[in-house]
């Protein structure tokens, strides 16, 4: 019976694809390592490959016999590159710059903001004719800048209807001037005409052919649209009307596995017979060539069993539970941390969530926060623009078991509806990126793009703006009961700041931090926690380590290095400190959480894939 | 094959009722009517919402539910404090089988009959086993859930 279903499904999957004998892209050819968190890439007219190197603030040319670096010092968080003739266009956190081959800035397009012509964390760019097209990710729109005159055309707003986008991440332009947009948060591709008017959209969330999970990079080449289907670890190829041609991509299962295996690919560039894919997760670029006669592209593993957790960027530990969200599932998970097993290890006791736009469902949960006293949990979903409160039925005295019914939603707050009623003091609907339990059962809600911190009543009955002038990219918040202060880390400025809550409108002050790899310096801070003694633990995603500071900013020490073993991390993100003084670090790139002492001694890990466990046993 | 409803569980979360109703304020500034002598809502079988703000009454009641049959019932939503019909609320209904990772395969239709009074049609439980029912009452930006569990077993 099952075999029959698989055969029928296989036949359906083949429908509409090119015959295997037609040469097509997808054969692994070459791997370029040594890049760090590589994002965008582009081929130039001579066949050279330009690759963004955001950590070092530049773009690198890889060409036959030539590797050249162009610094882009005036642009933070480089995201994409496009080449036109001798000009190099590079997008960053708040602008696109045009550079000469020697790196001289010729033109700067855009500035931070929401008005037409302004940008917020733009993603992919494309240059076609006299126009520069920008996926203005943070403003949920696409913008077209004329390179010949000062003119801009804007298309889109936040949403899912025609003419709306949710975190659009890349653009591509065909010969007719039609514009394709990877509408990442809506898991679809949108086609616009040359005047940026909506023509059609295709795709939805899912793993099957024609569906997407966070589509990102786009490239139009030889009459075909190449779509990087990031969370499905593959590339899908379509014609101009969305008709599916073929796909390639095998999900990497071993750490740093290459040879054509993909792991969260992001951007794509094409030239005749060659595709380049960036994989910031793996710090590499892979090249794929066309098939030769008789060759076939390795087929994707469609029925792969999920063998590990894909935790999000935050962890919350309180009382006898630890909670994490899984944005790609999407769901949140609960681990019991108090049961006396032979070997102490958190035990998975609940998983809750389903993808959808109805109340209680999730699009991409961004953070969870536990309140052990009230036996409840808050869940933030930045894409959905919601904050929900869940009650937890977890009794330590009962036998340890997994229970699908452990969490029940109590209330849900819709920030778009709140903003429409002007009850939030905010300039736009709140995107809840990070949460932290505050004083008296209240909750801090951090909105990264709005650079704002809010405080929400514990029962979600009221919302108050605390500060709308945080640093350029605040990504996490932690409350210190000892100092009555909310601490915030900024991933772009690489500093730690704080707000005292004594005043009615709290004032944010950067306190300490400097960019670098040295002791006490930060490269890309991503998570923050406060220990009971008031010291601060800062997770550094790019440096793969945790650093500890006293409240004055004096560096106490660091632990961690890049790797898969114990006390090693791969792009760690979130952190929390429990009542026993243990640090729980989301080792995001290794799909696990490591529990360590504040001095960095390894205690346990969970959520890991089998290979990571083996790596730990061999230590 | 028809199945028999064997269990109905009402789940009420242990959360305090909010005093501050800012975010659930009606958008037109209207407020609930003051309590009067004769409440609209007196059924002891009424369901309490998870934070205690609302009372929900189903007619016919939950215990009459069946599987493999398109269900039609009315829901009355009242303010738990006054037991008067809740004003300016919307109702959404959903159901899921968390152990199986799916919901209903049909979308029920909801018609507003009056303030706090709704007709639900097309509710359909296509499998035996444990289902969770979600009644989501929205006022303003805030939605509050009333949740119960029904279990169907093969006859």
XYZ file of C-alpha atoms in Angstrom:
774
model
C 0.000 0.000 0.000
C 2.705 2.460 1.072
C 4.874 1.505 -1.904
C 1.949 2.196 -4.233
C 1.414 5.615 -2.701
C 5.121 6.424 -3.036
C 5.181 5.334 -6.682
C 2.123 7.446 -7.462
C 3.585 10.411 -5.618
C 6.894 9.954 -7.428
C 5.120 10.023 -10.775
C 3.304 13.188 -9.730
C 6.545 14.801 -8.628
C 8.085 14.166 -12.027
C 5.154 15.727 -13.826
C 6.077 18.982 -15.504
C 9.805 18.533 -15.087
C 12.218 18.549 -17.977
C 13.240 15.159 -19.261
C 16.364 14.005 -17.380
C 18.351 13.938 -20.627
C 18.184 17.750 -20.926
C 21.404 19.233 -19.498
C 20.575 21.220 -16.390
C 22.256 22.799 -13.427
C 22.723 20.988 -10.164
C 25.946 18.959 -10.311
C 28.358 19.897 -7.506
C 31.524 21.382 -8.961
C 33.523 23.392 -6.434
C 33.435 24.690 -2.879
C 34.843 28.051 -1.833
C 35.506 28.192 1.886
C 37.104 30.791 4.058
C 34.196 33.187 3.846
C 32.397 34.265 6.986
C 28.598 34.470 7.072
C 28.701 35.018 3.312
C 25.489 36.533 1.957
C 25.030 37.918 -1.545
C 27.084 37.094 -4.615
C 27.189 38.034 -8.296
C 29.092 37.199 -11.455
C 30.682 40.018 -13.435
C 30.921 40.192 -17.233
C 34.292 38.443 -17.207
C 32.977 35.490 -15.217
C 34.501 36.605 -11.915
C 32.470 35.872 -8.805
C 31.931 38.683 -6.293
C 31.063 37.535 -2.794
C 29.869 39.597 0.175
C 31.920 39.234 3.311
C 29.811 41.036 5.919
C 31.917 40.215 8.962
C 34.973 41.880 7.492
C 32.956 44.625 5.822
C 33.808 44.076 2.170
C 33.253 42.184 -1.068
C 35.733 39.707 -2.478
C 36.325 38.919 -6.152
C 37.160 35.314 -6.985
C 38.405 35.065 -10.569
C 40.873 32.909 -12.420
C 44.259 33.862 -11.053
C 42.851 36.767 -9.102
C 41.387 37.182 -5.636
C 40.743 40.785 -4.835
C 39.082 42.503 -1.927
C 37.123 45.749 -1.971
C 36.431 47.350 1.393
C 32.973 48.748 2.058
C 33.697 50.523 5.292
C 30.750 52.900 5.259
C 28.112 50.191 5.162
C 27.086 47.968 8.056
C 25.636 44.485 7.666
C 26.402 43.947 3.981
C 23.696 41.810 2.412
C 24.041 41.676 -1.371
C 26.165 42.694 -4.340
C 25.306 43.424 -7.983
C 27.670 44.270 -10.843
C 27.044 46.562 -13.806
C 30.047 47.108 -16.027
C 32.788 48.383 -13.769
C 30.421 49.473 -11.010
C 29.914 47.414 -7.852
C 26.596 47.925 -6.037
C 26.488 46.744 -2.423
C 23.475 46.785 -0.076
C 23.823 47.199 3.686
C 21.721 47.977 6.729
C 20.355 51.304 5.534
C 21.613 52.033 1.999
C 23.008 50.782 -1.274
C 26.377 52.146 -2.356
C 27.893 52.190 -5.836
C 31.650 51.639 -5.784
C 34.383 51.891 -8.364
C 36.565 48.796 -8.880
C 39.064 50.285 -6.444
C 36.398 50.776 -3.785
C 35.776 54.505 -4.123
C 32.182 55.336 -3.214
C 30.561 56.866 -6.288
C 27.010 57.099 -5.078
C 24.926 56.375 -1.992
C 21.283 55.452 -2.401
C 18.857 55.509 0.508
C 19.053 56.213 4.224
C 17.494 54.594 7.263
C 13.746 55.118 7.350
C 10.309 54.259 6.089
C 9.638 57.083 3.612
C 9.878 56.402 -0.138
C 13.539 56.166 -1.079
C 14.559 55.208 2.455
C 15.538 51.672 3.429
C 15.529 49.360 6.414
C 17.776 46.317 6.291
C 17.477 45.797 2.527
C 18.142 42.288 1.278
C 18.811 41.433 -2.340
C 19.435 43.938 -5.119
C 19.414 43.757 -8.914
C 20.572 46.188 -11.573
C 18.801 46.120 -14.933
C 18.973 48.858 -17.536
C 18.951 52.201 -15.792
C 17.332 50.916 -12.649
C 18.427 49.555 -9.324
C 15.839 47.238 -7.734
C 15.967 46.717 -3.982
C 14.149 44.213 -1.782
C 13.491 46.627 1.092
C 13.093 43.783 3.555
C 12.497 45.733 6.747
C 9.874 47.932 5.121
C 8.083 44.970 3.493
C 8.288 46.472 0.018
C 10.266 46.677 -3.215
C 11.817 49.906 -4.435
C 13.114 50.845 -7.870
C 15.700 53.627 -8.066
C 16.542 55.333 -11.321
C 20.302 55.491 -11.794
C 19.951 58.244 -14.388
C 17.870 60.650 -12.365
C 16.606 61.088 -8.823
C 13.423 59.059 -9.026
C 12.102 56.191 -6.997
C 9.093 53.932 -7.357
C 7.836 52.016 -4.353
C 5.668 48.918 -4.310
C 4.175 47.092 -1.379
C 3.344 47.137 2.282
C 3.218 44.554 5.047
C 0.678 41.785 4.438
C -0.265 38.863 2.264
C -2.748 40.277 -0.229
C -1.875 41.324 -3.770
C 0.674 44.114 -3.629
C 1.743 43.212 -0.114
C 4.879 41.501 1.157
C 6.270 40.021 4.353
C 10.048 40.391 4.571
C 10.797 40.315 0.807
C 14.398 39.200 0.542
C 15.499 39.317 -3.095
C 14.582 40.572 -6.561
C 15.336 39.495 -10.118
C 14.449 41.102 -13.435
C 13.782 39.355 -16.742
C 14.393 40.631 -20.279
C 10.870 42.049 -20.494
C 11.431 44.137 -17.392
C 9.158 42.023 -15.188
C 10.321 41.861 -11.582
C 10.291 38.714 -9.453
C 10.287 39.031 -5.677
C 11.000 36.329 -3.110
C 8.317 37.114 -0.569
C 10.070 35.199 2.194
C 7.663 35.584 5.080
C 4.738 34.623 2.854
C 6.700 31.700 1.379
C 5.927 32.633 -2.209
C 7.314 34.255 -5.346
C 5.588 37.400 -6.616
C 5.796 38.600 -10.203
C 5.407 42.325 -10.946
C 5.233 44.099 -14.293
C 7.788 46.700 -15.388
C 5.795 49.373 -13.500
C 5.880 47.215 -10.348
C 2.192 46.333 -10.595
C 1.178 42.913 -9.301
C 0.832 40.207 -11.948
C 0.769 36.925 -10.076
C 2.164 34.958 -7.159
C 2.875 31.286 -6.627
C 3.837 29.048 -3.746
C 2.959 28.637 -0.098
C 4.576 27.163 2.994
C 5.597 23.531 2.651
C 8.218 21.035 1.530
C 6.626 19.768 -1.662
C 7.602 20.839 -5.188
C 6.319 24.327 -5.910
C 6.044 25.116 -2.204
C 8.644 27.085 -0.260
C 10.075 27.560 3.216
C 11.686 31.006 3.408
C 12.490 31.522 -0.280
C 15.435 33.884 -0.517
C 17.872 34.308 -3.421
C 16.535 34.806 -6.939
C 18.216 34.820 -10.327
C 16.791 35.104 -13.822
C 18.909 33.280 -16.392
C 18.230 32.000 -19.912
C 14.474 32.152 -19.594
C 14.324 30.522 -16.169
C 13.831 31.793 -12.634
C 16.064 30.201 -9.999
C 14.666 30.373 -6.468
C 16.746 29.514 -3.414
C 14.309 27.669 -1.153
C 16.386 28.261 1.967
C 14.706 26.226 4.687
C 13.974 23.383 2.260
C 17.709 23.314 1.461
C 17.232 23.342 -2.300
C 16.946 25.410 -5.474
C 13.724 25.342 -7.475
C 13.621 26.423 -11.118
C 10.533 27.913 -12.795
C 9.524 29.455 -16.076
C 8.278 33.030 -16.244
C 4.728 32.045 -15.307
C 5.605 29.900 -12.323
C 5.602 26.598 -14.180
C 7.993 24.324 -12.396
C 10.972 23.032 -14.373
C 13.207 21.179 -11.948
C 15.053 21.459 -8.640
C 18.221 20.355 -6.941
C 19.493 20.173 -3.404
C 20.275 17.567 -0.811
C 19.897 18.511 2.831
C 23.259 18.320 4.565
C 23.004 16.100 7.629
C 26.578 16.018 8.858
C 28.348 19.083 10.204
C 29.864 21.164 7.433
C 28.921 18.509 4.886
C 29.500 19.684 1.301
C 29.840 17.940 -2.065
C 26.588 19.396 -3.243
C 24.720 19.033 0.026
C 23.019 22.300 0.954
C 22.412 23.784 4.371
C 20.262 26.921 4.537
C 21.456 28.352 1.182
C 20.612 32.048 0.828
C 21.623 33.770 -2.418
C 22.352 32.595 -5.952
C 24.239 33.912 -8.966
C 24.307 32.429 -12.452
C 26.363 32.570 -15.589
C 26.407 30.215 -18.535
C 26.524 26.669 -17.230
C 27.376 27.605 -13.647
C 25.445 28.486 -10.498
C 26.990 29.840 -7.296
C 25.133 29.443 -4.004
C 25.985 31.148 -0.731
C 25.538 29.301 2.549
C 26.167 31.712 5.436
C 25.293 28.959 7.891
C 28.275 26.972 6.608
C 30.500 29.967 5.807
C 30.974 28.843 2.228
C 29.997 29.172 -1.432
C 29.309 26.135 -3.579
C 29.398 26.072 -7.373
C 27.153 23.801 -9.414
C 27.621 22.967 -13.101
C 25.407 21.591 -15.826
C 25.013 17.849 -16.229
C 26.939 16.020 -18.917
C 25.186 13.494 -21.192
C 24.246 10.473 -19.125
C 24.578 12.296 -15.808
C 21.648 12.980 -13.533
C 21.390 15.511 -10.759
C 21.168 13.749 -7.390
C 17.518 13.778 -6.363
C 16.392 15.479 -3.177
C 15.494 13.345 -0.195
C 11.786 14.046 -0.034
C 10.875 11.712 2.787
C 13.741 12.429 5.075
C 12.848 11.902 8.674
C 13.449 14.884 10.881
C 16.121 13.746 13.278
C 16.835 16.826 15.311
C 15.408 19.975 16.711
C 15.917 23.239 14.867
C 15.837 25.633 17.751
C 15.269 29.329 17.312
C 17.437 32.042 18.748
C 16.225 32.180 22.352
C 15.863 29.935 25.385
C 13.970 30.527 28.614
C 14.589 28.519 31.784
C 12.493 28.898 34.913
C 11.637 26.507 37.731
C 11.386 22.980 36.417
C 11.049 23.839 32.722
C 13.084 25.089 29.799
C 11.311 26.466 26.733
C 12.489 27.109 23.197
C 10.756 27.984 19.972
C 11.289 26.203 16.691
C 10.607 28.781 13.991
C 10.737 26.376 11.078
C 8.357 23.791 12.585
C 6.748 26.141 13.738
C 6.222 25.319 17.399
C 7.522 25.751 20.905
C 8.960 22.934 22.980
C 9.158 22.355 26.713
C 11.855 20.382 28.522
C 11.651 19.136 32.083
C 14.885 20.066 33.821
C 14.303 18.761 37.337
C 13.704 15.043 37.122
C 16.307 12.868 38.812
C 17.506 10.715 35.952
C 20.679 8.663 36.182
C 22.442 11.183 33.964
C 21.046 14.684 34.237
C 19.633 15.800 30.968
C 16.622 17.936 30.096
C 13.746 15.776 28.849
C 11.345 16.822 26.116
C 7.827 16.846 27.606
C 5.734 18.913 25.187
C 5.629 20.345 21.696
C 2.883 22.755 20.697
C 2.202 24.530 17.438
C 0.965 24.395 13.916
C 1.618 26.666 10.960
C -1.160 29.044 10.015
C -2.679 32.464 10.366
C -5.547 31.588 12.691
C -5.500 32.461 16.364
C -3.267 30.054 18.259
C -1.337 29.076 15.150
C 2.117 30.377 14.286
C 3.988 31.767 11.309
C 7.505 32.021 12.704
C 7.752 32.134 16.506
C 10.551 34.471 17.496
C 10.867 34.060 21.280
C 9.373 32.344 24.310
C 9.475 33.399 27.938
C 8.526 31.336 30.972
C 6.985 32.546 34.205
C 7.371 29.636 36.580
C 5.450 31.279 39.423
C 2.315 31.702 37.353
C 2.846 28.491 35.367
C 2.593 30.329 32.098
C 4.530 31.061 28.956
C 4.523 33.924 26.466
C 5.126 33.301 22.801
C 6.142 36.043 20.372
C 5.573 35.666 16.647
C 7.186 38.565 14.798
C 5.846 37.582 11.377
C 2.295 37.220 12.652
C 2.665 40.315 14.832
C 1.206 38.555 17.854
C 2.034 37.897 21.478
C 0.213 35.002 23.097
C -0.071 33.784 26.658
C -0.192 30.046 27.381
C -0.929 28.207 30.609
C 1.183 25.160 31.416
C -0.044 22.007 33.080
C 3.203 20.520 34.335
C 3.300 18.660 37.614
C 6.640 17.438 38.908
C 4.996 14.845 41.114
C 3.553 13.030 38.089
C 5.526 10.504 36.049
C 7.763 12.076 33.443
C 6.053 11.782 30.078
C 5.528 13.607 26.838
C 2.143 15.303 26.691
C 0.668 17.020 23.649
C -1.898 18.743 25.861
C 0.470 20.371 28.322
C 0.181 23.931 26.973
C -3.089 25.761 26.387
C -3.485 29.182 24.896
C -5.153 31.706 27.166
C -4.972 34.972 25.274
C -3.478 36.417 22.139
C -2.700 40.049 21.409
C -2.740 41.244 17.796
C -0.314 44.160 17.451
C -1.721 45.281 14.088
C -5.202 45.617 15.596
C -3.710 47.342 18.626
C -1.929 49.838 16.405
C -5.095 50.483 14.412
C -6.727 51.534 17.701
C -3.697 53.724 18.535
C -3.215 51.953 21.836
C 0.489 51.187 21.520
C 2.279 54.595 21.237
C 4.188 53.042 18.339
C 4.845 54.412 14.865
C 3.976 51.065 13.267
C 2.617 47.712 14.436
C 5.005 46.101 16.888
C 7.124 43.180 15.677
C 7.912 41.238 18.854
C 11.445 39.949 18.266
C 12.559 39.300 21.840
C 10.861 38.919 25.219
C 11.987 39.180 28.821
C 10.087 38.774 32.063
C 10.196 42.090 33.882
C 9.209 43.325 37.320
C 5.831 42.413 38.826
C 4.971 39.890 36.136
C 5.228 42.400 33.314
C 6.907 41.575 30.045
C 9.483 43.490 27.994
C 8.947 43.294 24.243
C 11.779 44.325 21.952
C 11.124 45.435 18.356
C 14.442 45.364 16.512
C 13.472 47.276 13.370
C 11.603 49.963 15.293
C 14.542 50.166 17.710
C 11.958 50.240 20.476
C 11.293 48.591 23.807
C 7.761 48.129 25.155
C 6.386 46.829 28.418
C 3.280 44.668 28.312
C 1.077 43.824 31.286
C 1.403 40.176 32.270
C -2.173 39.443 31.226
C -1.693 41.295 27.888
C -4.224 43.919 28.920
C -2.039 46.962 28.216
C 1.034 47.980 26.216
C 3.332 50.917 26.952
C 6.262 52.270 24.977
C 9.376 52.550 27.133
C 11.912 53.773 24.618
C 11.944 54.344 20.855
C 15.577 55.377 20.598
C 17.616 52.267 21.143
C 20.778 51.523 19.157
C 20.847 50.661 15.440
C 20.089 46.953 15.870
C 18.895 45.876 19.334
C 18.447 42.097 19.343
C 17.994 40.944 22.936
C 16.885 42.251 26.303
C 17.542 40.995 29.845
C 16.185 42.277 33.139
C 18.382 42.705 36.193
C 16.308 42.687 39.349
C 19.454 43.535 41.293
C 20.052 46.802 39.455
C 16.427 47.461 38.431
C 17.672 47.870 34.906
C 16.835 46.415 31.495
C 19.972 45.529 29.567
C 19.992 45.462 25.781
C 22.590 44.237 23.310
C 23.067 45.770 19.904
C 24.298 43.500 17.108
C 25.363 46.316 14.807
C 26.956 48.724 17.259
C 28.464 45.791 19.217
C 27.620 47.389 22.502
C 25.604 46.680 25.614
C 23.281 49.386 26.871
C 20.669 49.760 29.561
C 17.519 51.543 30.650
C 16.696 52.437 34.218
C 12.985 52.164 34.822
C 12.695 54.843 37.457
C 11.587 57.491 34.996
C 8.232 57.457 33.241
C 9.944 57.353 29.846
C 13.125 55.327 30.200
C 16.300 56.674 28.615
C 18.635 54.298 26.825
C 22.363 54.594 27.430
C 25.054 52.581 25.658
C 27.267 51.357 28.522
C 30.143 49.349 27.091
C 31.377 47.302 24.153
C 33.744 47.480 21.240
C 33.880 45.638 17.952
C 36.600 43.041 17.589
C 37.801 39.539 18.290
C 39.951 40.406 21.292
C 39.225 39.821 24.972
C 36.144 41.747 26.001
C 35.324 42.706 22.418
C 32.223 41.704 20.503
C 31.845 40.755 16.861
C 28.140 39.996 16.484
C 26.385 39.848 19.866
C 23.168 37.867 19.626
C 22.012 36.905 23.125
C 22.110 38.312 26.628
C 21.400 37.061 30.149
C 21.897 38.413 33.646
C 23.217 36.128 36.401
C 22.004 36.394 39.981
C 25.123 38.374 40.948
C 24.319 40.984 38.306
C 27.044 39.967 35.868
C 26.134 39.892 32.191
C 26.638 36.994 29.801
C 26.784 37.943 26.130
C 26.618 35.391 23.337
C 28.677 36.305 20.286
C 27.392 34.540 17.170
C 30.332 35.394 14.939
C 33.027 34.696 17.537
C 31.297 31.428 18.606
C 31.718 32.215 22.294
C 30.148 33.581 25.460
C 31.708 36.546 27.265
C 31.002 37.648 30.817
C 31.116 41.249 32.060
C 30.399 43.001 35.302
C 27.751 45.763 35.145
C 30.463 48.392 34.632
C 31.602 46.583 31.494
C 34.755 45.033 32.897
C 35.470 41.822 31.045
C 35.558 38.813 33.379
C 36.200 36.013 30.917
C 35.008 34.105 27.853
C 34.418 30.503 26.916
C 33.712 28.739 23.669
C 35.251 28.249 20.255
C 33.964 27.169 16.896
C 33.207 23.450 16.636
C 30.810 20.634 17.443
C 32.310 19.343 20.676
C 31.516 20.239 24.247
C 32.251 23.897 25.073
C 32.321 24.515 21.335
C 29.640 26.379 19.405
C 28.586 27.064 15.849
C 26.909 30.457 15.566
C 25.397 30.467 19.085
C 22.475 32.846 19.607
C 20.441 32.898 22.811
C 21.263 32.407 26.466
C 19.520 32.197 29.820
C 20.765 31.589 33.352
C 18.727 29.330 35.626
C 18.198 29.478 39.381
C 21.124 27.079 39.935
C 23.463 29.470 38.148
C 23.804 27.367 35.000
C 24.116 29.021 31.606
C 21.877 27.609 28.856
C 23.313 28.527 25.474
C 21.410 28.031 22.219
C 24.119 26.486 20.056
C 22.034 27.364 17.032
C 24.317 26.164 14.265
C 24.684 22.769 15.946
C 20.907 22.503 16.502
C 21.287 22.041 20.246
C 21.404 23.738 23.632
C 24.494 23.380 25.794
C 24.269 23.790 29.543
C 27.433 25.069 31.197
C 28.559 26.584 34.447
C 29.137 30.315 34.441
C 32.841 29.517 34.214
C 32.187 27.518 31.050
C 32.378 23.948 32.379
C 30.280 21.585 30.277
C 27.282 20.038 32.044
C 24.873 18.728 29.414
C 23.402 19.234 25.982
C 20.116 18.365 24.330
C 18.289 18.659 21.053
C 21.419 17.639 19.225
C 21.694 15.437 16.224
C 23.286 12.056 16.678
C 26.567 13.177 15.183
C 26.987 15.903 17.732
C 26.329 13.464 20.540
C 28.981 11.176 19.089
C 31.345 14.102 18.912
C 30.684 14.801 22.574
C 31.218 11.179 23.586
C 34.540 11.112 21.822
C 35.779 14.092 23.808
C -18.592 4.205 10.908
C -20.159 6.436 13.537
C -18.360 6.887 16.803
C -19.516 7.587 20.277
C -18.578 10.668 22.298
C -17.012 9.216 25.399
C -15.466 12.182 27.175
C -15.882 15.913 27.356
C -13.260 17.829 29.304
C -13.542 21.493 30.023
C -10.158 23.086 30.412
C -9.909 26.344 32.267
C -6.498 27.864 32.622
C -5.557 29.199 36.032
C -5.031 32.796 35.050
C -6.294 35.841 36.802
C -9.006 37.891 35.172
C -7.660 41.189 33.973
C -8.959 44.376 35.512
C -7.545 46.582 32.790
C -9.376 46.084 29.503
C -7.455 48.649 27.467
C -6.437 46.485 24.583
C -9.795 44.810 24.254
C -11.715 48.058 24.213
C -14.290 48.280 21.430
C -12.956 50.408 18.628
C -15.990 52.706 18.648
C -15.622 53.513 22.321
C -18.765 51.684 23.421
C -18.745 49.911 26.750
C -20.555 46.982 28.198
C -23.992 47.715 29.507
C -24.339 47.959 33.264
C -25.606 44.847 35.019
C -29.358 44.735 35.488
C -31.613 42.565 37.534
C -32.244 39.801 35.022
C -29.070 38.330 33.578
C -29.111 36.888 30.056
C -26.937 34.049 31.004
C -27.581 31.648 33.834
C -26.774 28.170 32.577
C -24.595 26.238 35.036
C -23.207 24.318 32.056
C -21.645 27.421 30.558
C -17.948 27.271 29.678
C -15.544 29.766 31.238
C -12.944 31.311 28.992
C -9.313 30.716 29.965
C -8.774 34.075 31.659
C -12.290 34.195 33.033
C -13.543 37.139 31.000
C -16.330 35.340 29.140
C -18.933 32.662 29.580
C -19.918 30.575 26.566
C -23.067 28.526 26.203
C -23.584 26.048 23.394
C -26.985 24.942 22.161
C -27.219 22.006 21.702
C -24.546 21.380 24.349
C -21.156 19.763 23.883
C -22.314 16.356 25.045
C -24.557 16.120 21.987
C -21.632 16.292 19.602
C -21.001 13.481 17.151
C -18.265 12.652 14.711
C -18.603 12.070 10.952
C -21.522 14.453 10.888
C -21.716 18.108 9.965
C -22.674 19.882 13.174
C -24.793 22.972 13.622
C -25.076 24.766 16.938
C -25.435 28.203 18.456
C -22.954 29.894 20.765
C -23.877 32.652 23.165
C -21.013 34.693 24.619
C -21.585 36.633 27.827
C -19.473 38.828 30.025
C -18.572 36.610 32.984
C -18.968 39.447 35.482
C -22.363 40.720 34.440
C -23.644 37.590 32.695
C -25.025 39.907 30.039
C -24.347 39.298 26.372
C -20.842 40.404 25.460
C -20.793 43.432 23.193
C -18.533 43.985 20.195
C -17.072 40.514 20.189
C -16.214 38.246 17.309
C -16.127 34.465 17.540
C -13.805 32.044 15.768
C -13.909 28.282 16.170
C -11.275 25.716 15.436
C -10.456 22.175 16.446
C -7.339 20.064 16.333
C -5.935 16.664 17.166
C -2.554 17.613 18.654
C -1.389 14.023 18.853
C -1.863 13.681 15.095
C -0.669 17.160 14.166
C -3.754 18.180 12.214
C -6.984 20.075 12.500
C -10.348 19.776 10.831
C -10.545 19.161 7.117
C -13.485 21.559 6.774
C -13.802 25.171 7.811
C -16.949 25.880 9.844
C -19.120 28.860 8.923
C -19.935 31.344 11.633
C -22.873 33.736 11.352
C -23.423 36.546 13.815
C -27.033 36.458 14.977
C -26.794 39.338 17.442
C -24.580 40.791 20.148
C -22.597 37.818 21.510
C -24.814 35.365 19.657
C -23.472 33.193 16.844
C -24.562 30.306 14.626
C -21.905 27.718 13.809
C -22.439 25.398 10.838
C -20.247 22.783 9.212
C -18.240 21.729 12.253
C -16.983 18.273 11.310
C -14.861 15.784 13.247
C -13.556 13.361 10.664
C -11.665 11.008 12.983
C -12.140 9.195 16.228
C -9.773 10.104 19.031
C -9.056 13.127 21.156
C -9.994 16.503 19.733
C -9.430 19.921 21.225
C -12.039 22.568 20.516
C -11.067 26.217 20.507
C -13.601 29.025 20.890
C -11.739 32.289 20.365
C -13.565 35.448 21.397
C -11.987 38.638 20.087
C -12.681 42.151 21.246
C -10.396 44.865 19.938
C -6.856 43.544 19.726
C -7.252 40.858 22.366
C -8.483 37.328 21.812
C -9.349 35.026 24.680
C -9.697 31.306 24.255
C -12.175 28.877 25.686
C -10.899 25.369 25.227
C -12.360 21.959 25.786
C -11.527 18.452 24.773
C -13.860 15.850 23.314
C -13.012 12.245 22.697
C -14.735 9.958 20.223
C -14.244 6.212 20.273
C -15.433 3.566 17.824
C -18.768 2.049 18.671
